[in-house]
CSV table of C-alpha atoms in Angstrom, one decimal:
chain,number,residue,atom,x,y,z
O,31,MET,CA,-38.9,-9.3,-42.5
O,32,THR,CA,-39.5,-13.1,-43.9
O,33,ALA,CA,-36.9,-12.3,-46.3
O,34,LEU,CA,-34.2,-11.3,-44.1
O,35,ALA,CA,-34.9,-14.1,-41.6
O,36,GLU,CA,-34.2,-16.7,-44.4
O,37,LYS,CA,-31.0,-15.6,-44.9
O,38,ALA,CA,-30.0,-16.4,-41.2
O,39,ASN,CA,-28.3,-13.5,-40.2
O,40,ILE,CA,-30.1,-12.7,-37.2
O,41,ILE,CA,-30.4,-14.4,-34.1
O,42,THR,CA,-32.8,-13.2,-31.4
O,43,SER,CA,-31.3,-13.0,-27.7
O,44,SER,CA,-31.8,-11.3,-24.6
O,45,LEU,CA,-29.1,-8.0,-24.1
O,46,ASP,CA,-28.0,-9.5,-20.9
O,47,PHE,CA,-27.2,-12.9,-22.2
O,48,ILE,CA,-24.9,-11.3,-24.9
O,49,VAL,CA,-23.3,-8.8,-22.8
O,50,ASN,CA,-22.5,-11.7,-20.3
O,51,TRP,CA,-21.0,-13.6,-22.8
O,52,GLY,CA,-18.9,-11.1,-23.8
O,53,ARG,CA,-17.9,-10.5,-20.3
O,54,LYS,CA,-17.2,-13.7,-19.4
O,55,ASN,CA,-15.2,-14.8,-22.1
O,56,SER,CA,-12.4,-11.8,-22.3
O,57,LEU,CA,-11.7,-11.3,-18.2
O,58,TRP,CA,-8.6,-9.4,-18.2
O,59,PRO,CA,-6.8,-9.6,-14.7
O,60,PHE,CA,-4.7,-7.2,-13.2
O,61,PRO,CA,-2.0,-9.1,-11.2
O,62,TYR,CA,-1.0,-7.6,-7.5
O,63,GLY,CA,1.3,-10.2,-6.8
O,64,THR,CA,3.3,-9.8,-3.5
O,65,ALA,CA,4.0,-13.2,-2.7
O,66,CYS,CA,4.7,-17.3,-3.8
O,67,CYS,CA,0.9,-17.0,-4.9
O,68,ALA,CA,2.1,-14.7,-8.1
O,69,ILE,CA,4.6,-17.5,-9.2
O,70,GLU,CA,1.9,-20.0,-9.0
O,71,PHE,CA,-0.3,-17.5,-11.2
O,72,MET,CA,2.4,-17.2,-13.8
O,73,SER,CA,2.6,-20.9,-14.3
O,74,THR,CA,-1.0,-20.7,-14.9
O,75,GLU,CA,-0.4,-18.1,-17.7
O,76,THR,CA,2.2,-20.4,-19.4
O,77,ALA,CA,1.5,-23.1,-22.3
O,78,ARG,CA,0.9,-26.0,-19.7
O,79,TYR,CA,-2.0,-24.6,-17.8
O,80,ASP,CA,-3.0,-21.9,-20.7
O,81,LEU,CA,-5.3,-19.4,-19.0
O,82,SER,CA,-5.9,-18.0,-22.4
O,83,ARG,CA,-8.3,-20.8,-23.2
O,84,ILE,CA,-10.9,-18.8,-21.4
O,85,GLY,CA,-9.6,-15.6,-22.8
O,86,SER,CA,-7.7,-14.2,-19.8
O,87,GLU,CA,-4.4,-14.2,-21.4
O,88,TYR,CA,-3.9,-10.6,-21.2
O,89,VAL,CA,-2.4,-9.4,-18.3
O,90,ARG,CA,-2.8,-5.8,-18.0
O,91,PHE,CA,-0.7,-3.8,-15.7
O,92,THR,CA,-2.5,-0.9,-15.5
O,93,PRO,CA,-5.8,-1.0,-13.6
O,94,ARG,CA,-7.6,1.1,-16.3
O,95,GLN,CA,-7.8,-1.7,-18.7
O,96,SER,CA,-8.3,-4.7,-16.4
O,97,ASP,CA,-11.7,-6.4,-15.2
O,98,VAL,CA,-10.4,-8.6,-12.5
O,99,LEU,CA,-8.0,-7.5,-9.8
O,100,LEU,CA,-5.8,-10.7,-8.8
O,101,VAL,CA,-4.5,-10.1,-5.2
O,102,ALA,CA,-2.0,-12.7,-5.0
O,103,GLY,CA,0.1,-12.8,-1.8
O,104,THR,CA,0.3,-11.1,1.8
O,105,ILE,CA,-1.1,-7.4,1.8
O,106,THR,CA,0.8,-5.3,4.4
O,107,TYR,CA,-0.9,-2.3,6.5
O,108,LYS,CA,2.0,-0.2,4.4
O,109,GLN,CA,0.3,-1.3,1.2
O,110,ALA,CA,-3.2,-1.5,1.9
O,111,PRO,CA,-4.1,2.5,0.5
O,112,ILE,CA,-2.0,1.4,-2.5
O,113,LEU,CA,-4.3,-1.6,-3.1
O,114,LYS,CA,-7.4,0.7,-2.5
O,115,ARG,CA,-6.3,3.2,-4.6
O,116,ILE,CA,-5.8,0.7,-7.6
O,117,TYR,CA,-9.2,-0.9,-7.0
O,118,GLU,CA,-10.7,2.4,-7.3
O,119,GLN,CA,-8.9,3.2,-10.5
O,120,MET,CA,-10.4,0.3,-12.1
O,121,ALA,CA,-13.4,0.9,-14.7
O,122,GLU,CA,-16.5,-1.2,-13.5
O,123,PRO,CA,-17.6,-3.4,-13.9
O,124,ARG,CA,-14.9,-5.0,-12.0
O,125,TRP,CA,-14.0,-8.0,-10.0
O,126,VAL,CA,-11.8,-9.0,-7.4
O,127,ILE,CA,-10.6,-12.6,-6.6
O,128,ALA,CA,-8.3,-13.1,-3.5
O,129,MET,CA,-6.0,-15.9,-4.2
O,130,GLY,CA,-4.3,-17.9,-1.5
O,131,ALA,CA,-4.8,-18.0,2.3
O,132,CYS,CA,-2.8,-14.3,2.8
O,133,ALA,CA,-5.0,-12.6,0.7
O,134,SER,CA,-8.1,-13.9,1.9
O,135,SER,CA,-7.5,-13.8,5.6
O,136,GLY,CA,-3.9,-13.0,6.5
O,137,GLY,CA,-2.5,-16.5,6.6
O,138,PHE,CA,-0.3,-17.2,9.0
O,139,TYR,CA,1.1,-13.9,9.4
O,140,ASP,CA,-1.2,-13.3,12.5
O,141,ALA,CA,1.0,-9.9,13.2
O,142,TYR,CA,1.1,-6.4,13.7
O,143,CYS,CA,2.1,-5.8,10.1
O,144,THR,CA,-0.3,-8.0,7.8
O,145,VAL,CA,-3.9,-7.0,6.7
O,146,PRO,CA,-5.9,-10.2,8.0
O,147,GLY,CA,-7.9,-11.0,4.4
O,148,ILE,CA,-7.9,-7.8,1.8
O,149,ASP,CA,-11.9,-8.0,2.6
O,150,HIS,CA,-11.3,-5.6,5.1
O,151,ILE,CA,-10.3,-3.1,2.0
O,152,ILE,CA,-12.0,-3.6,-1.2
O,153,PRO,CA,-15.2,-6.4,-1.6
O,154,VAL,CA,-14.0,-9.8,-3.0
O,155,ASP,CA,-16.0,-11.8,-5.3
O,156,VAL,CA,-13.9,-15.3,-5.0
O,157,TYR,CA,-11.5,-16.8,-2.4
O,158,ILE,CA,-9.1,-19.5,-3.2
O,159,GLY,CA,-7.6,-21.3,-0.8
O,160,GLY,CA,-4.1,-22.8,-0.7
O,161,CYS,CA,-0.7,-21.8,0.3
O,162,PRO,CA,0.1,-21.4,-2.2
O,163,PRO,CA,-3.1,-22.7,-4.6
O,164,ARG,CA,-2.6,-24.6,-7.7
O,165,PRO,CA,-3.0,-23.3,-10.9
O,166,GLU,CA,-6.4,-26.1,-11.2
O,167,SER,CA,-7.7,-23.8,-8.3
O,168,PHE,CA,-7.2,-20.7,-10.1
O,169,PHE,CA,-9.1,-22.2,-12.9
O,170,ASP,CA,-11.8,-23.2,-10.7
O,171,ALA,CA,-12.1,-19.8,-9.2
O,172,MET,CA,-12.2,-18.5,-12.7
O,173,PHE,CA,-14.9,-20.9,-13.6
O,174,GLN,CA,-16.8,-19.6,-10.4
O,175,LEU,CA,-16.4,-16.2,-11.2
O,176,GLN,CA,-17.6,-16.5,-14.7
O,177,GLU,CA,-20.7,-18.4,-13.4
O,178,LYS,CA,-21.3,-15.4,-11.2
O,179,ILE,CA,-21.2,-13.2,-14.1
O,180,GLN,CA,-23.2,-15.3,-16.1
O,181,ASP,CA,-25.9,-14.3,-13.3
O,182,GLU,CA,-25.3,-10.8,-13.4
O,183,SER,CA,-28.1,-8.6,-15.3
O,184,TYR,CA,-26.8,-6.0,-17.4
O,185,MET,CA,-30.1,-4.2,-17.6
O,186,LYS,CA,-30.9,-4.4,-14.0
O,187,ALA,CA,-27.7,-2.6,-13.3
O,188,ARG,CA,-28.4,-0.2,-16.0
O,189,ALA,CA,-32.1,0.8,-14.7
O,190,GLU,CA,-30.2,0.8,-11.2
O,191,ARG,CA,-27.6,3.5,-12.3
O,192,VAL,CA,-30.1,5.7,-14.7
O,193,LYS,CA,-32.8,5.6,-11.8
O,194,GLU,CA,-31.1,8.7,-10.1
O,195,GLN,CA,-30.7,10.3,-13.7
O,196,LEU,CA,-34.6,9.5,-14.5
O,197,GLU,CA,-35.4,11.1,-10.9
O,198,MET,CA,-33.5,14.1,-11.6
O,199,ILE,CA,-34.8,14.4,-15.2
O,200,LYS,CA,-38.5,14.3,-13.7
O,201,ALA,CA,-37.7,17.1,-11.4
O,202,LYS,CA,-36.6,19.3,-13.9
O,203,THR,CA,-39.3,18.5,-16.0
O,204,ALA,CA,-41.7,19.7,-12.9
O,205,GLU,CA,-39.5,22.8,-12.5
O,206,CYS,CA,-39.6,23.6,-16.2
O,207,LYS,CA,-43.6,23.1,-16.2
O,208,GLU,CA,-43.8,25.3,-13.3
O,209,ASN,CA,-41.8,28.1,-14.4
O,210,ALA,CA,-44.0,28.1,-17.9
O,211,GLU,CA,-47.2,28.3,-16.3
O,212,LYS,CA,-46.0,31.2,-14.5
O,213,ALA,CA,-44.4,32.8,-17.1
O,214,VAL,CA,-48.1,32.1,-18.9
O,215,LYS,CA,-49.7,33.5,-16.2
O,216,ASN,CA,-47.6,36.8,-16.1
O,217,ALA,CA,-47.8,37.0,-19.8
O,218,VAL,CA,-51.8,36.9,-19.4
O,219,SER,CA,-52.0,39.4,-16.7
O,220,CYS,CA,-49.9,41.9,-18.4
O,221,GLY,CA,-52.2,41.6,-21.5
O,222,VAL,CA,-55.2,42.0,-19.4
O,223,GLN,CA,-53.7,45.3,-17.7
O,224,THR,CA,-52.6,46.8,-21.1
O,225,ILE,CA,-56.0,45.8,-22.7
O,226,LYS,CA,-57.4,47.6,-19.7
O,227,GLU,CA,-54.7,50.5,-20.0
O,228,GLY,CA,-56.1,51.3,-23.5
O,229,ARG,CA,-60.0,50.8,-23.0
O,230,ASP,CA,-59.1,53.6,-19.8
O,231,ASN,CA,-57.4,55.8,-22.0
O,232,LEU,CA,-59.9,55.3,-25.2
O,233,MET,CA,-62.7,56.1,-22.5
O,234,LYS,CA,-60.6,59.3,-21.3
O,235,LYS,CA,-60.3,60.4,-25.2
O,236,VAL,CA,-64.1,59.9,-26.0
O,237,ALA,CA,-64.9,61.7,-22.8
O,238,PHE,CA,-62.6,64.8,-24.4
O,239,TRP,CA,-63.8,64.7,-27.5
O,240,LYS,CA,-67.4,64.7,-26.3
O,241,GLU,CA,-66.3,67.7,-24.2
I,138,MET,CA,37.9,-18.0,16.9
I,139,ALA,CA,41.9,-18.3,17.9
I,140,ASP,CA,42.6,-15.0,15.7
I,141,CYS,CA,39.8,-13.1,17.5
I,142,GLU,CA,41.0,-14.2,20.9
I,143,LYS,CA,44.5,-12.7,20.3
I,144,LEU,CA,42.4,-9.5,19.7
I,145,LEU,CA,41.0,-9.6,23.0
I,146,ALA,CA,43.9,-8.4,25.2
I,147,ILE,CA,43.9,-5.2,23.0
I,148,LEU,CA,40.5,-4.6,23.1
I,149,GLU,CA,40.6,-5.1,26.6
I,150,GLU,CA,43.3,-2.5,26.8
I,151,LYS,CA,42.6,0.0,24.2
I,152,PHE,CA,38.8,-0.1,24.8
I,153,GLY,CA,37.7,-1.6,27.9
I,154,ALA,CA,35.8,-4.4,26.4
I,155,LYS,CA,34.8,-7.8,28.1
I,156,ARG,CA,34.4,-11.2,26.6
I,157,ASP,CA,30.9,-12.1,27.1
I,158,LEU,CA,30.8,-15.5,28.6
I,159,ALA,CA,27.2,-16.3,27.3
I,160,ASP,CA,27.9,-17.0,24.0
I,161,LYS,CA,29.8,-20.2,24.2
I,162,TRP,CA,30.4,-21.0,20.7
I,163,GLY,CA,31.3,-17.7,19.3
I,164,PHE,CA,32.9,-14.7,20.3
I,165,THR,CA,31.7,-12.0,21.5
I,166,VAL,CA,32.9,-8.6,23.2
I,167,LEU,CA,30.7,-6.3,25.5
I,168,VAL,CA,31.5,-2.6,24.9
I,169,GLU,CA,30.5,0.6,26.7
I,170,ARG,CA,28.7,2.5,24.4
I,171,GLU,CA,31.1,6.0,24.7
I,172,ASN,CA,34.0,3.2,23.1
I,173,LEU,CA,31.8,1.9,20.5
I,174,HIS,CA,32.7,4.1,17.6
I,175,ALA,CA,36.4,4.1,18.4
I,176,LEU,CA,36.0,0.1,18.7
I,177,MET,CA,34.6,-0.3,15.6
I,178,LEU,CA,37.3,1.9,13.4
I,179,PHE,CA,40.0,-0.1,14.9
I,180,LEU,CA,38.4,-3.5,14.2
I,181,ARG,CA,37.7,-2.2,10.3
I,182,ASP,CA,41.0,-0.6,10.0
I,183,ASP,CA,43.8,-2.3,12.1
I,184,GLN,CA,45.9,-5.0,10.4
I,185,SER,CA,45.4,-7.9,12.9
I,186,ALA,CA,41.3,-7.4,12.6
I,187,LYS,CA,40.4,-6.1,9.1
I,188,PHE,CA,36.7,-6.8,9.8
I,189,ASP,CA,35.5,-5.4,6.3
I,190,VAL,CA,32.0,-6.6,6.2
I,191,LEU,CA,29.2,-5.5,8.4
I,192,LEU,CA,26.8,-8.4,8.5
I,193,ASP,CA,23.8,-7.0,10.3
I,194,ILE,CA,22.9,-5.0,13.5
I,195,VAL,CA,20.5,-6.7,15.8
I,196,GLY,CA,18.4,-5.4,18.4
I,197,VAL,CA,17.7,-7.6,21.5
I,198,ASP,CA,14.8,-6.7,24.5
I,199,TYR,CA,15.7,-8.7,27.6
I,200,LEU,CA,12.1,-8.0,29.1
I,201,GLY,CA,10.9,-10.9,30.6
I,202,PHE,CA,14.0,-12.9,29.8
I,203,LYS,CA,15.0,-15.8,32.2
I,204,ASP,CA,17.4,-15.4,34.9
I,205,TYR,CA,18.5,-12.1,33.5
I,206,GLU,CA,19.4,-8.8,35.3
I,207,GLY,CA,20.8,-6.1,33.7
I,208,PRO,CA,19.8,-3.1,31.2
I,209,ARG,CA,16.9,-4.0,28.9
I,210,PHE,CA,18.2,-3.4,25.6
I,211,ALA,CA,21.1,-4.6,23.6
I,212,VAL,CA,22.2,-3.6,19.9
I,213,GLU,CA,24.6,-6.4,18.5
I,214,TYR,CA,27.0,-5.8,15.4
I,215,VAL,CA,27.7,-9.0,13.7
I,216,LEU,CA,31.1,-8.9,11.9
I,217,LYS,CA,32.9,-10.8,9.2
I,218,THR,CA,36.2,-10.0,7.4
I,219,MET,CA,36.9,-11.1,3.7
I,220,LYS,CA,41.1,-11.6,4.8
I,221,ALA,CA,40.5,-14.9,6.3
I,222,PRO,CA,37.7,-17.5,6.3
I,223,VAL,CA,36.5,-18.0,9.9
I,224,ARG,CA,37.5,-15.0,11.3
I,225,ARG,CA,34.0,-13.8,13.0
I,226,MET,CA,32.8,-11.8,16.2
I,227,ARG,CA,30.1,-9.8,17.4
I,228,VAL,CA,30.3,-6.6,19.3
I,229,LYS,CA,27.4,-6.1,21.9
I,230,VAL,CA,26.2,-3.0,23.8
I,231,LEU,CA,23.8,-2.9,26.6
I,232,VAL,CA,21.5,-0.1,26.4
I,233,SER,CA,19.2,1.0,29.2
I,234,GLU,CA,15.3,1.7,28.5
I,235,THR,CA,15.9,5.2,30.4
I,236,ASP,CA,18.6,6.4,28.6
I,237,CYS,CA,18.1,4.2,24.7
I,238,LYS,CA,20.7,5.7,22.7
I,239,VAL,CA,23.8,4.3,21.0
I,240,PRO,CA,26.2,6.1,18.5
I,241,SER,CA,26.1,5.8,14.8
I,242,ILE,CA,28.5,3.9,13.1
I,243,ALA,CA,26.8,4.9,9.6
I,244,ASP,CA,30.0,6.9,8.9
I,245,LEU,CA,32.5,3.9,8.9
I,246,TYR,CA,30.1,1.5,7.1
I,247,ALA,CA,27.5,2.6,4.7
I,248,ILE,CA,25.0,-0.2,5.4
I,249,ALA,CA,25.0,0.7,8.7
I,250,ASN,CA,22.8,3.2,7.5
I,251,TRP,CA,19.5,1.1,7.0
I,252,GLN,CA,20.5,-1.5,9.5
I,253,GLU,CA,20.1,1.3,12.0
I,254,ARG,CA,17.2,2.4,10.8
I,255,GLU,CA,15.3,-0.9,11.0
I,256,VAL,CA,16.9,-1.5,14.7
I,257,PHE,CA,15.3,2.2,15.7
I,258,ASP,CA,11.8,0.8,13.8
I,259,GLN,CA,11.6,-2.0,15.6
I,260,TYR,CA,13.0,-1.5,18.8
I,261,GLY,CA,12.9,2.3,19.3
I,262,VAL,CA,16.9,2.8,19.9
I,263,VAL,CA,18.2,6.1,19.0
I,264,PHE,CA,21.1,6.2,16.9
I,265,GLU,CA,22.9,9.6,17.5
I,266,GLY,CA,24.9,10.9,14.8
I,267,HIS,CA,22.7,9.2,12.4
I,268,PRO,CA,22.2,11.0,9.0
I,269,ASP,CA,18.8,10.0,8.4
I,270,LEU,CA,16.8,8.1,11.4
I,271,ARG,CA,13.6,7.2,9.9
I,272,ARG,CA,11.2,4.1,10.3
I,273,LEU,CA,12.2,1.4,7.4
I,274,LEU,CA,9.8,-1.4,7.6
I,275,ASN,CA,6.8,0.1,9.3
I,276,HIS,CA,4.6,2.8,7.9
I,277,ALA,CA,4.4,6.5,8.9
I,278,GLU,CA,1.5,7.1,11.1
I,279,PHE,CA,2.8,3.6,12.8
I,280,GLU,CA,3.2,4.3,16.8
I,281,GLY,CA,5.2,2.3,19.2
I,282,HIS,CA,7.9,-0.3,18.4
I,283,PRO,CA,6.7,-3.5,17.1
I,284,LEU,CA,9.5,-6.1,18.2
I,285,ARG,CA,9.5,-4.8,21.8
I,286,LYS,CA,8.1,-7.4,24.2
I,287,ASP,CA,5.6,-5.3,25.8
I,288,TYR,CA,4.0,-4.2,22.4
I,289,PRO,CA,0.8,-5.9,22.5
I,290,ALA,CA,1.2,-9.1,19.7
I,291,HIS,CA,-2.1,-8.2,18.2
I,292,LYS,CA,-2.4,-4.7,17.8
I,293,ARG,CA,-2.8,-3.9,14.4
I,294,GLN,CA,-2.4,-0.1,13.4
I,295,TRP,CA,-3.9,1.0,9.9
I,296,LEU,CA,-2.6,3.5,7.5
I,297,SER,CA,-4.4,5.9,5.9
I,298,THR,CA,-2.7,7.1,2.9
I,299,ASN,CA,0.4,6.5,1.0
I,300,ASP,CA,3.6,7.7,1.9
I,301,TYR,CA,4.8,11.4,0.5
I,302,LEU,CA,8.0,10.0,-1.0
I,303,LEU,CA,8.4,12.9,-3.7
I,304,PRO,CA,10.8,15.1,-1.8
I,305,GLU,CA,12.9,12.5,-0.7
I,306,LEU,CA,13.1,11.4,-4.7
I,307,GLU,CA,13.6,15.4,-5.6
I,308,ALA,CA,16.7,15.5,-2.7
I,309,ARG,CA,18.0,12.1,-4.3
I,310,LEU,CA,17.8,13.3,-7.8
I,311,GLU,CA,19.8,16.5,-6.9
I,312,SER,CA,22.2,15.3,-4.8
I,313,LYS,CA,23.0,13.3,-8.4
I,314,GLY,CA,23.4,16.8,-10.0
I,315,TYR,CA,19.9,16.7,-11.6
I,316,LYS,CA,18.0,19.9,-11.2
I,317,ILE,CA,14.1,20.2,-10.3
I,318,VAL,CA,12.8,23.1,-12.4
I,319,ALA,CA,9.0,22.6,-11.9
I,320,ARG,CA,6.6,20.1,-10.2
I,321,SER,CA,3.8,19.0,-12.2
I,322,LYS,CA,0.0,19.2,-11.0
I,323,GLU,CA,-0.8,15.8,-10.3
I,324,VAL,CA,2.3,15.0,-7.7
I,325,MET,CA,1.4,17.4,-5.5
I,326,PRO,CA,-0.3,16.2,-2.2
I,327,ASN,CA,-4.2,16.7,-2.6
I,328,ASP,CA,-6.0,17.1,0.9
I,329,ASP,CA,-8.9,15.5,-0.4
I,330,GLU,CA,-6.6,12.1,-0.8
I,331,TYR,CA,-5.9,12.1,3.0
I,332,LEU,CA,-8.3,10.2,4.7
I,333,GLU,CA,-10.0,10.9,8.1
I,334,GLY,CA,-7.4,10.7,11.1
I,335,SER,CA,-4.2,10.7,9.4
I,336,ARG,CA,-1.2,12.5,9.9
I,337,LYS,CA,0.6,14.7,7.0
I,338,VAL,CA,3.8,14.2,7.4
């Protein structure tokens, strides 16, 4: 152990820290752009602002490969089921950013057709104000999201996830034990019976030969 | 304008149209709906008119309009020509609430198909003889017509599932000469995907 440590190729850390470090520095956004906010997101991606500085340069156009659902623009009632479906298709862990006034609250579209904030449909992690917000605001939101991810615990989530599984395993084990005990009891009683029968037979034979 | 005013005499004589005096800066004629189709055909094809562009079809709801008496709804057709730079006119049909029907002109102008669908969607005016009168902007489960003045401004209606557009798509492909051989299982409507309270179309 000392020999290995002297070579300085081992670091000790908590698993939470290393997992969160990996997650927060490669957030791949899924752009759900429906209005002018999407244009601001495009300029955030370009070289002038350069979202790749925090590892988010890969804009994935499939929910199965992305971590952050970026809702940029007005969501109408006709679109709401589509947005929900896309959120459900994303693999966990997943986060949602509501970009701009429309996605956060419906904005000035206080009418029959517009959803008053996407938090009626899906949970939201970070809201960005503005109509549309500047790229700097978007960066701010990403930093806030990174801070949030920093505080998350992979192990805790995992413990919760496996809790159910553990309980199931425990229940199954108890059932198996019971079954095994029953089987043993059955076998023992069977054995006792056969021994008894054998003894009875012997007794009968002895009685016969005596006669 | 001067061009159009020459037309007025012919329109009055042939189709019983009247000039709408409420329109002070433009040229609008009022026409009965029985004569609408013939009038639009005349305006499209006659040498003196040649209105070859239908810019828009507009619905109007006069409920609660100041100093207005008459039928509740109106449908306006905005016309333009490519043959002369300033020749523009509008044709207006008044429609009562109890008999909310207008003949369709989708056979004269191809764009009228969707424009009429929009007016039907937002105002509930029925266009008789329209090939495919469905909602255009609002979703399939929407009830009522949102641009009517008596529609509550803040009444919101949730959609529970995506519109199922496959039959429409297939019909279009078949009209283009393709043949639908088989449908894959994934695209068939799944009962589990409908949320509670949705209507299956």
